[in-house]
Amino acid sequence: MTTPQNGTGEGRILVVGSVNVDLVLAVPRHPEPGETLLGTGSRRSPGGKGANQACAAARLGGDVRFAGRTGTGPDADLALDLLRQAGADLSATTEVPDVETGLAVVTVDEAGENSIVILAGANGTWSPEHLEDLRGEVAASDLVVSQGEIPAPAVDQLARFCAESGTRFLLNLAPVIDVDERTLATADPLVVNESEGRLALAALTGAEAPDDDATTVQQLRRAGVSSVVMTRGAQGAIVSDEAATIDVSSPSVVAVDTTGAGDAFVGALALGLARGERLRHACRRAVRVGAFAVTRHGAQHSYPDVGDELPAS
């Protein structure tokens, strides 16, 4: 059942999550274990799943407030630069003294596929107590978004606030962390990729998840998750709610860098849901936004603005 909302009714989004600097290394291919490989380039840019998702929604015209935690110094400025340019409200973002801003080391091969290692830095300092200042903002929002790049107790507290206020909660369980079962039940939707979906199902049921993606999605819903979106890269997504379980296909594009594309999807999905769209309709636009993002380099740099033409489905 869709969660009742007590927000503004105008599409106000609160994103609570991670903010990083991405160190992106271009490589001809991903190295084998123990292998030294010569890279072909590098760059530093804003990242973090929370900041990425907030930036994607803001660039598409969303009313977005981002609550994150950074260290001090120039990395914090870089990490928040594109969010500021996109018009996101950063008044709930905090500098943490004596802690580094989160760092993600991303390697991208010539086919556009990436692998990522994350150092949490200030993102790891989130605690349930830090959420207290956001209780009112949760109640005033039409949608709250979070991810698995901040500690599970903070995500659990955020989910409790959403349940108490009747605010819809989108949880992107990436990476999979040990959140409470009630948090998964509050998620509407739970957004996962194929492997994350299987891990979430195993955590909920204690049983081995099936190989079939659609069956995994349906079993997640039977285990108590209100709605599920499973992203599948170029194959699009599986969407399941009380109405039906359907496939949403992705446009065919030539990918140059998949970094942050899933976050572009989530940001666009959040925007549609906050504005009152049905899950399947919001997902159809979100796959087009994700497809747009893979045709450009970087994470936030690759996201479309309001006037950009999205690939046709």
PDB file of N, CA and C in Angstrom, residues 103-184:
ATOM      1  N   LEU A 103      35.661   9.507   0.526  1.00  0.00           N
ATOM      2  CA  LEU A 103      36.417   9.354  -0.719  1.00  0.00           C
ATOM      3  C   LEU A 103      35.994   8.069  -1.413  1.00  0.00           C
ATOM      4  N   ALA A 104      35.761   8.163  -2.709  1.00  0.00           N
ATOM      5  CA  ALA A 104      35.502   6.978  -3.531  1.00  0.00           C
ATOM      6  C   ALA A 104      36.567   6.906  -4.616  1.00  0.00           C
ATOM      7  N   VAL A 105      37.238   5.772  -4.714  1.00  0.00           N
ATOM      8  CA  VAL A 105      38.209   5.536  -5.779  1.00  0.00           C
ATOM      9  C   VAL A 105      37.513   4.679  -6.834  1.00  0.00           C
ATOM     10  N   VAL A 106      37.344   5.258  -8.008  1.00  0.00           N
ATOM     11  CA  VAL A 106      36.561   4.636  -9.079  1.00  0.00           C
ATOM     12  C   VAL A 106      37.477   4.324 -10.248  1.00  0.00           C
ATOM     13  N   THR A 107      37.497   3.079 -10.704  1.00  0.00           N
ATOM     14  CA  THR A 107      38.212   2.743 -11.935  1.00  0.00           C
ATOM     15  C   THR A 107      37.176   2.479 -13.025  1.00  0.00           C
ATOM     16  N   VAL A 108      37.399   3.090 -14.179  1.00  0.00           N
ATOM     17  CA  VAL A 108      36.482   2.965 -15.315  1.00  0.00           C
ATOM     18  C   VAL A 108      37.255   2.430 -16.504  1.00  0.00           C
ATOM     19  N   ASP A 109      36.776   1.297 -17.072  1.00  0.00           N
ATOM     20  CA  ASP A 109      37.487   0.713 -18.207  1.00  0.00           C
ATOM     21  C   ASP A 109      36.977   1.278 -19.526  1.00  0.00           C
ATOM     22  N   GLU A 110      37.553   0.816 -20.627  1.00  0.00           N
ATOM     23  CA  GLU A 110      37.208   1.371 -21.939  1.00  0.00           C
ATOM     24  C   GLU A 110      35.791   1.051 -22.376  1.00  0.00           C
ATOM     25  N   ALA A 111      35.175   0.042 -21.738  1.00  0.00           N
ATOM     26  CA  ALA A 111      33.780  -0.281 -22.043  1.00  0.00           C
ATOM     27  C   ALA A 111      32.805   0.523 -21.193  1.00  0.00           C
ATOM     28  N   GLY A 112      33.333   1.367 -20.298  1.00  0.00           N
ATOM     29  CA  GLY A 112      32.477   2.187 -19.450  1.00  0.00           C
ATOM     30  C   GLY A 112      32.070   1.532 -18.151  1.00  0.00           C
ATOM     31  N   GLU A 113      32.534   0.296 -17.901  1.00  0.00           N
ATOM     32  CA  GLU A 113      32.190  -0.385 -16.652  1.00  0.00           C
ATOM     33  C   GLU A 113      33.119   0.087 -15.540  1.00  0.00           C
ATOM     34  N   ASN A 114      32.575   0.153 -14.311  1.00  0.00           N
ATOM     35  CA  ASN A 114      33.382   0.682 -13.215  1.00  0.00           C
ATOM     36  C   ASN A 114      33.472  -0.286 -12.050  1.00  0.00           C
ATOM     37  N   SER A 115      34.488  -0.085 -11.222  1.00  0.00           N
ATOM     38  CA  SER A 115      34.574  -0.717  -9.913  1.00  0.00           C
ATOM     39  C   SER A 115      34.939   0.372  -8.920  1.00  0.00           C
ATOM     40  N   ILE A 116      34.429   0.256  -7.684  1.00  0.00           N
ATOM     41  CA  ILE A 116      34.504   1.363  -6.740  1.00  0.00           C
ATOM     42  C   ILE A 116      34.918   0.866  -5.358  1.00  0.00           C
ATOM     43  N   VAL A 117      35.858   1.590  -4.728  1.00  0.00           N
ATOM     44  CA  VAL A 117      36.218   1.371  -3.328  1.00  0.00           C
ATOM     45  C   VAL A 117      35.919   2.669  -2.586  1.00  0.00           C
ATOM     46  N   ILE A 118      35.209   2.579  -1.460  1.00  0.00           N
ATOM     47  CA  ILE A 118      34.761   3.767  -0.737  1.00  0.00           C
ATOM     48  C   ILE A 118      35.394   3.817   0.651  1.00  0.00           C
ATOM     49  N   LEU A 119      35.899   4.998   1.012  1.00  0.00           N
ATOM     50  CA  LEU A 119      36.304   5.296   2.385  1.00  0.00           C
ATOM     51  C   LEU A 119      35.253   6.239   2.959  1.00  0.00           C
ATOM     52  N   ALA A 120      34.571   5.820   4.027  1.00  0.00           N
ATOM     53  CA  ALA A 120      33.391   6.541   4.503  1.00  0.00           C
ATOM     54  C   ALA A 120      33.711   7.939   4.997  1.00  0.00           C
ATOM     55  N   GLY A 121      34.812   8.124   5.692  1.00  0.00           N
ATOM     56  CA  GLY A 121      35.124   9.441   6.250  1.00  0.00           C
ATOM     57  C   GLY A 121      33.978   9.975   7.083  1.00  0.00           C
ATOM     58  N   ALA A 122      33.606  11.224   6.858  1.00  0.00           N
ATOM     59  CA  ALA A 122      32.549  11.860   7.651  1.00  0.00           C
ATOM     60  C   ALA A 122      31.203  11.168   7.488  1.00  0.00           C
ATOM     61  N   ASN A 123      30.982  10.467   6.395  1.00  0.00           N
ATOM     62  CA  ASN A 123      29.725   9.741   6.217  1.00  0.00           C
ATOM     63  C   ASN A 123      29.515   8.702   7.311  1.00  0.00           C
ATOM     64  N   GLY A 124      30.609   8.164   7.821  1.00  0.00           N
ATOM     65  CA  GLY A 124      30.516   7.131   8.851  1.00  0.00           C
ATOM     66  C   GLY A 124      30.208   7.663  10.229  1.00  0.00           C
ATOM     67  N   THR A 125      30.132   8.996  10.384  1.00  0.00           N
ATOM     68  CA  THR A 125      29.874   9.580  11.696  1.00  0.00           C
ATOM     69  C   THR A 125      28.388   9.798  11.974  1.00  0.00           C
ATOM     70  N   TRP A 126      27.518   9.511  10.994  1.00  0.00           N
ATOM     71  CA  TRP A 126      26.079   9.656  11.225  1.00  0.00           C
ATOM     72  C   TRP A 126      25.643   8.753  12.373  1.00  0.00           C
ATOM     73  N   SER A 127      24.808   9.276  13.257  1.00  0.00           N
ATOM     74  CA  SER A 127      24.215   8.484  14.333  1.00  0.00           C
ATOM     75  C   SER A 127      22.734   8.836  14.434  1.00  0.00           C
ATOM     76  N   PRO A 128      21.933   8.025  15.125  1.00  0.00           N
ATOM     77  CA  PRO A 128      20.511   8.368  15.276  1.00  0.00           C
ATOM     78  C   PRO A 128      20.297   9.736  15.901  1.00  0.00           C
ATOM     79  N   GLU A 129      21.194  10.142  16.801  1.00  0.00           N
ATOM     80  CA  GLU A 129      21.051  11.444  17.450  1.00  0.00           C
ATOM     81  C   GLU A 129      21.119  12.593  16.442  1.00  0.00           C
ATOM     82  N   HIS A 130      21.935  12.418  15.392  1.00  0.00           N
ATOM     83  CA  HIS A 130      22.057  13.470  14.386  1.00  0.00           C
ATOM     84  C   HIS A 130      20.765  13.661  13.594  1.00  0.00           C
ATOM     85  N   LEU A 131      19.903  12.650  13.619  1.00  0.00           N
ATOM     86  CA  LEU A 131      18.642  12.762  12.877  1.00  0.00           C
ATOM     87  C   LEU A 131      17.594  13.594  13.606  1.00  0.00           C
ATOM     88  N   GLU A 132      17.784  13.822  14.905  1.00  0.00           N
ATOM     89  CA  GLU A 132      16.775  14.542  15.676  1.00  0.00           C
ATOM     90  C   GLU A 132      16.472  15.915  15.088  1.00  0.00           C
ATOM     91  N   ASP A 133      17.502  16.606  14.622  1.00  0.00           N
ATOM     92  CA  ASP A 133      17.301  17.939  14.044  1.00  0.00           C
ATOM     93  C   ASP A 133      16.519  17.896  12.742  1.00  0.00           C
ATOM     94  N   LEU A 134      16.374  16.705  12.157  1.00  0.00           N
ATOM     95  CA  LEU A 134      15.676  16.578  10.874  1.00  0.00           C
ATOM     96  C   LEU A 134      14.248  16.074  11.027  1.00  0.00           C
ATOM     97  N   ARG A 135      13.819  15.821  12.249  1.00  0.00           N
ATOM     98  CA  ARG A 135      12.476  15.249  12.458  1.00  0.00           C
ATOM     99  C   ARG A 135      11.394  16.123  11.810  1.00  0.00           C
ATOM    100  N   GLY A 136      11.482  17.423  12.025  1.00  0.00           N
ATOM    101  CA  GLY A 136      10.491  18.326  11.441  1.00  0.00           C
ATOM    102  C   GLY A 136      10.589  18.388   9.930  1.00  0.00           C
ATOM    103  N   GLU A 137      11.822  18.337   9.418  1.00  0.00           N
ATOM    104  CA  GLU A 137      12.009  18.370   7.968  1.00  0.00           C
ATOM    105  C   GLU A 137      11.451  17.110   7.311  1.00  0.00           C
ATOM    106  N   VAL A 138      11.570  15.968   7.989  1.00  0.00           N
ATOM    107  CA  VAL A 138      10.977  14.726   7.478  1.00  0.00           C
ATOM    108  C   VAL A 138       9.467  14.886   7.333  1.00  0.00           C
ATOM    109  N   ALA A 139       8.839  15.413   8.370  1.00  0.00           N
ATOM    110  CA  ALA A 139       7.383  15.572   8.342  1.00  0.00           C
ATOM    111  C   ALA A 139       6.927  16.572   7.290  1.00  0.00           C
ATOM    112  N   ALA A 140       7.784  17.540   6.958  1.00  0.00           N
ATOM    113  CA  ALA A 140       7.420  18.580   5.991  1.00  0.00           C
ATOM    114  C   ALA A 140       7.745  18.193   4.557  1.00  0.00           C
ATOM    115  N   SER A 141       8.295  17.010   4.353  1.00  0.00           N
ATOM    116  CA  SER A 141       8.707  16.578   3.013  1.00  0.00           C
ATOM    117  C   SER A 141       7.666  15.666   2.393  1.00  0.00           C
ATOM    118  N   ASP A 142       7.643  15.627   1.076  1.00  0.00           N
ATOM    119  CA  ASP A 142       6.775  14.699   0.357  1.00  0.00           C
ATOM    120  C   ASP A 142       7.440  13.352   0.143  1.00  0.00           C
ATOM    121  N   LEU A 143       8.768  13.328   0.180  1.00  0.00           N
ATOM    122  CA  LEU A 143       9.510  12.080   0.014  1.00  0.00           C
ATOM    123  C   LEU A 143      10.847  12.234   0.706  1.00  0.00           C
ATOM    124  N   VAL A 144      11.257  11.199   1.423  1.00  0.00           N
ATOM    125  CA  VAL A 144      12.581  11.131   2.038  1.00  0.00           C
ATOM    126  C   VAL A 144      13.354  10.004   1.378  1.00  0.00           C
ATOM    127  N   VAL A 145      14.625  10.267   1.070  1.00  0.00           N
ATOM    128  CA  VAL A 145      15.472   9.305   0.356  1.00  0.00           C
ATOM    129  C   VAL A 145      16.715   9.039   1.181  1.00  0.00           C
ATOM    130  N   SER A 146      17.118   7.762   1.270  1.00  0.00           N
ATOM    131  CA  SER A 146      18.402   7.439   1.879  1.00  0.00           C
ATOM    132  C   SER A 146      18.981   6.209   1.203  1.00  0.00           C
ATOM    133  N   GLN A 147      20.233   5.874   1.588  1.00  0.00           N
ATOM    134  CA  GLN A 147      20.986   4.814   0.932  1.00  0.00           C
ATOM    135  C   GLN A 147      21.791   4.025   1.975  1.00  0.00           C
ATOM    136  N   GLY A 148      22.604   3.082   1.486  1.00  0.00           N
ATOM    137  CA  GLY A 148      23.402   2.243   2.373  1.00  0.00           C
ATOM    138  C   GLY A 148      24.802   2.741   2.613  1.00  0.00           C
ATOM    139  N   GLU A 149      25.107   3.988   2.268  1.00  0.00           N
ATOM    140  CA  GLU A 149      26.450   4.519   2.473  1.00  0.00           C
ATOM    141  C   GLU A 149      26.582   5.324   3.765  1.00  0.00           C
ATOM    142  N   ILE A 150      25.536   5.304   4.611  1.00  0.00           N
ATOM    143  CA  ILE A 150      25.651   5.843   5.962  1.00  0.00           C
ATOM    144  C   ILE A 150      25.269   4.715   6.918  1.00  0.00           C
ATOM    145  N   PRO A 151      25.653   4.805   8.194  1.00  0.00           N
ATOM    146  CA  PRO A 151      25.439   3.681   9.116  1.00  0.00           C
ATOM    147  C   PRO A 151      23.973   3.284   9.266  1.00  0.00           C
ATOM    148  N   ALA A 152      23.762   1.979   9.427  1.00  0.00           N
ATOM    149  CA  ALA A 152      22.406   1.438   9.511  1.00  0.00           C
ATOM    150  C   ALA A 152      21.573   2.041  10.634  1.00  0.00           C
ATOM    151  N   PRO A 153      22.126   2.296  11.836  1.00  0.00           N
ATOM    152  CA  PRO A 153      21.268   2.883  12.885  1.00  0.00           C
ATOM    153  C   PRO A 153      20.667   4.231  12.488  1.00  0.00           C
ATOM    154  N   ALA A 154      21.414   5.023  11.721  1.00  0.00           N
ATOM    155  CA  ALA A 154      20.881   6.308  11.262  1.00  0.00           C
ATOM    156  C   ALA A 154      19.759   6.091  10.244  1.00  0.00           C
ATOM    157  N   VAL A 155      19.940   5.144   9.342  1.00  0.00           N
ATOM    158  CA  VAL A 155      18.896   4.840   8.357  1.00  0.00           C
ATOM    159  C   VAL A 155      17.646   4.329   9.064  1.00  0.00           C
ATOM    160  N   ASP A 156      17.832   3.473  10.072  1.00  0.00           N
ATOM    161  CA  ASP A 156      16.690   2.956  10.830  1.00  0.00           C
ATOM    162  C   ASP A 156      15.924   4.081  11.512  1.00  0.00           C
ATOM    163  N   GLN A 157      16.651   5.023  12.096  1.00  0.00           N
ATOM    164  CA  GLN A 157      15.985   6.151  12.760  1.00  0.00           C
ATOM    165  C   GLN A 157      15.212   6.994  11.751  1.00  0.00           C
ATOM    166  N   LEU A 158      15.794   7.220  10.597  1.00  0.00           N
ATOM    167  CA  LEU A 158      15.129   7.993   9.560  1.00  0.00           C
ATOM    168  C   LEU A 158      13.835   7.298   9.129  1.00  0.00           C
ATOM    169  N   ALA A 159      13.899   5.979   8.973  1.00  0.00           N
ATOM    170  CA  ALA A 159      12.701   5.227   8.604  1.00  0.00           C
ATOM    171  C   ALA A 159      11.626   5.338   9.676  1.00  0.00           C
ATOM    172  N   ARG A 160      12.030   5.324  10.950  1.00  0.00           N
ATOM    173  CA  ARG A 160      11.049   5.479  12.034  1.00  0.00           C
ATOM    174  C   ARG A 160      10.372   6.839  11.959  1.00  0.00           C
ATOM    175  N   PHE A 161      11.144   7.889  11.707  1.00  0.00           N
ATOM    176  CA  PHE A 161      10.553   9.218  11.592  1.00  0.00           C
ATOM    177  C   PHE A 161       9.553   9.266  10.434  1.00  0.00           C
ATOM    178  N   CYS A 162       9.906   8.625   9.324  1.00  0.00           N
ATOM    179  CA  CYS A 162       8.986   8.594   8.178  1.00  0.00           C
ATOM    180  C   CYS A 162       7.699   7.865   8.532  1.00  0.00           C
ATOM    181  N   ALA A 163       7.825   6.731   9.225  1.00  0.00           N
ATOM    182  CA  ALA A 163       6.638   5.967   9.616  1.00  0.00           C
ATOM    183  C   ALA A 163       5.759   6.774  10.564  1.00  0.00           C
ATOM    184  N   GLU A 164       6.388   7.497  11.491  1.00  0.00           N
ATOM    185  CA  GLU A 164       5.631   8.298  12.462  1.00  0.00           C
ATOM    186  C   GLU A 164       4.886   9.450  11.790  1.00  0.00           C
ATOM    187  N   SER A 165       5.515  10.070  10.799  1.00  0.00           N
ATOM    188  CA  SER A 165       4.933  11.262  10.180  1.00  0.00           C
ATOM    189  C   SER A 165       4.090  10.946   8.948  1.00  0.00           C
ATOM    190  N   GLY A 166       4.145   9.703   8.479  1.00  0.00           N
ATOM    191  CA  GLY A 166       3.413   9.359   7.264  1.00  0.00           C
ATOM    192  C   GLY A 166       4.067   9.860   5.998  1.00  0.00           C
ATOM    193  N   THR A 167       5.384  10.109   6.049  1.00  0.00           N
ATOM    194  CA  THR A 167       6.125  10.575   4.872  1.00  0.00           C
ATOM    195  C   THR A 167       6.667   9.377   4.105  1.00  0.00           C
ATOM    196  N   ARG A 168       6.501   9.398   2.816  1.00  0.00           N
ATOM    197  CA  ARG A 168       6.970   8.281   1.988  1.00  0.00           C
ATOM    198  C   ARG A 168       8.491   8.192   2.029  1.00  0.00           C
ATOM    199  N   PHE A 169       9.006   6.963   2.096  1.00  0.00           N
ATOM    200  CA  PHE A 169      10.428   6.706   2.289  1.00  0.00           C
ATOM    201  C   PHE A 169      10.953   5.844   1.152  1.00  0.00           C
ATOM    202  N   LEU A 170      11.892   6.384   0.392  1.00  0.00           N
ATOM    203  CA  LEU A 170      12.573   5.626  -0.660  1.00  0.00           C
ATOM    204  C   LEU A 170      13.931   5.204  -0.110  1.00  0.00           C
ATOM    205  N   LEU A 171      14.177   3.907  -0.034  1.00  0.00           N
ATOM    206  CA  LEU A 171      15.454   3.385   0.437  1.00  0.00           C
ATOM    207  C   LEU A 171      16.176   2.701  -0.712  1.00  0.00           C
ATOM    208  N   ASN A 172      17.334   3.253  -1.066  1.00  0.00           N
ATOM    209  CA  ASN A 172      18.211   2.615  -2.037  1.00  0.00           C
ATOM    210  C   ASN A 172      19.253   1.829  -1.237  1.00  0.00           C
ATOM    211  N   LEU A 173      19.034   0.536  -1.072  1.00  0.00           N
ATOM    212  CA  LEU A 173      19.872  -0.288  -0.202  1.00  0.00           C
ATOM    213  C   LEU A 173      21.159  -0.669  -0.939  1.00  0.00           C
ATOM    214  N   ALA A 174      21.986   0.349  -1.149  1.00  0.00           N
ATOM    215  CA  ALA A 174      23.226   0.183  -1.896  1.00  0.00           C
ATOM    216  C   ALA A 174      24.327   0.969  -1.184  1.00  0.00           C
ATOM    217  N   PRO A 175      25.345   0.280  -0.670  1.00  0.00           N
ATOM    218  CA  PRO A 175      25.428  -1.170  -0.562  1.00  0.00           C
ATOM    219  C   PRO A 175      24.437  -1.717   0.465  1.00  0.00           C
ATOM    220  N   VAL A 176      24.308  -3.048   0.496  1.00  0.00           N
ATOM    221  CA  VAL A 176      23.407  -3.679   1.459  1.00  0.00           C
ATOM    222  C   VAL A 176      24.025  -3.595   2.847  1.00  0.00           C
ATOM    223  N   ILE A 177      23.320  -2.975   3.768  1.00  0.00           N
ATOM    224  CA  ILE A 177      23.753  -2.880   5.159  1.00  0.00           C
ATOM    225  C   ILE A 177      22.683  -3.512   6.045  1.00  0.00           C
ATOM    226  N   ASP A 178      23.023  -3.733   7.291  1.00  0.00           N
ATOM    227  CA  ASP A 178      22.159  -4.499   8.193  1.00  0.00           C
ATOM    228  C   ASP A 178      21.104  -3.607   8.837  1.00  0.00           C
ATOM    229  N   VAL A 179      20.175  -3.122   8.023  1.00  0.00           N
ATOM    230  CA  VAL A 179      19.080  -2.320   8.557  1.00  0.00           C
ATOM    231  C   VAL A 179      18.034  -3.230   9.182  1.00  0.00           C
ATOM    232  N   ASP A 180      17.215  -2.645  10.025  1.00  0.00           N
ATOM    233  CA  ASP A 180      16.141  -3.372  10.693  1.00  0.00           C
ATOM    234  C   ASP A 180      15.082  -3.811   9.671  1.00  0.00           C
ATOM    235  N   GLU A 181      14.426  -4.938   9.947  1.00  0.00           N
ATOM    236  CA  GLU A 181      13.368  -5.417   9.056  1.00  0.00           C
ATOM    237  C   GLU A 181      12.250  -4.383   8.926  1.00  0.00           C
ATOM    238  N   ARG A 182      11.997  -3.620   9.987  1.00  0.00           N
ATOM    239  CA  ARG A 182      10.953  -2.604   9.931  1.00  0.00           C
ATOM    240  C   ARG A 182      11.322  -1.486   8.959  1.00  0.00           C
ATOM    241  N   THR A 183      12.620  -1.248   8.806  1.00  0.00           N
ATOM    242  CA  THR A 183      13.067  -0.243   7.840  1.00  0.00           C
ATOM    243  C   THR A 183      12.745  -0.702   6.425  1.00  0.00           C
ATOM    244  N   LEU A 184      12.998  -1.988   6.142  1.00  0.00           N
ATOM    245  CA  LEU A 184      12.679  -2.523   4.818  1.00  0.00           C
ATOM    246  C   LEU A 184      11.173  -2.502   4.571  1.00  0.00           C
TER     247      LEU A 184
END
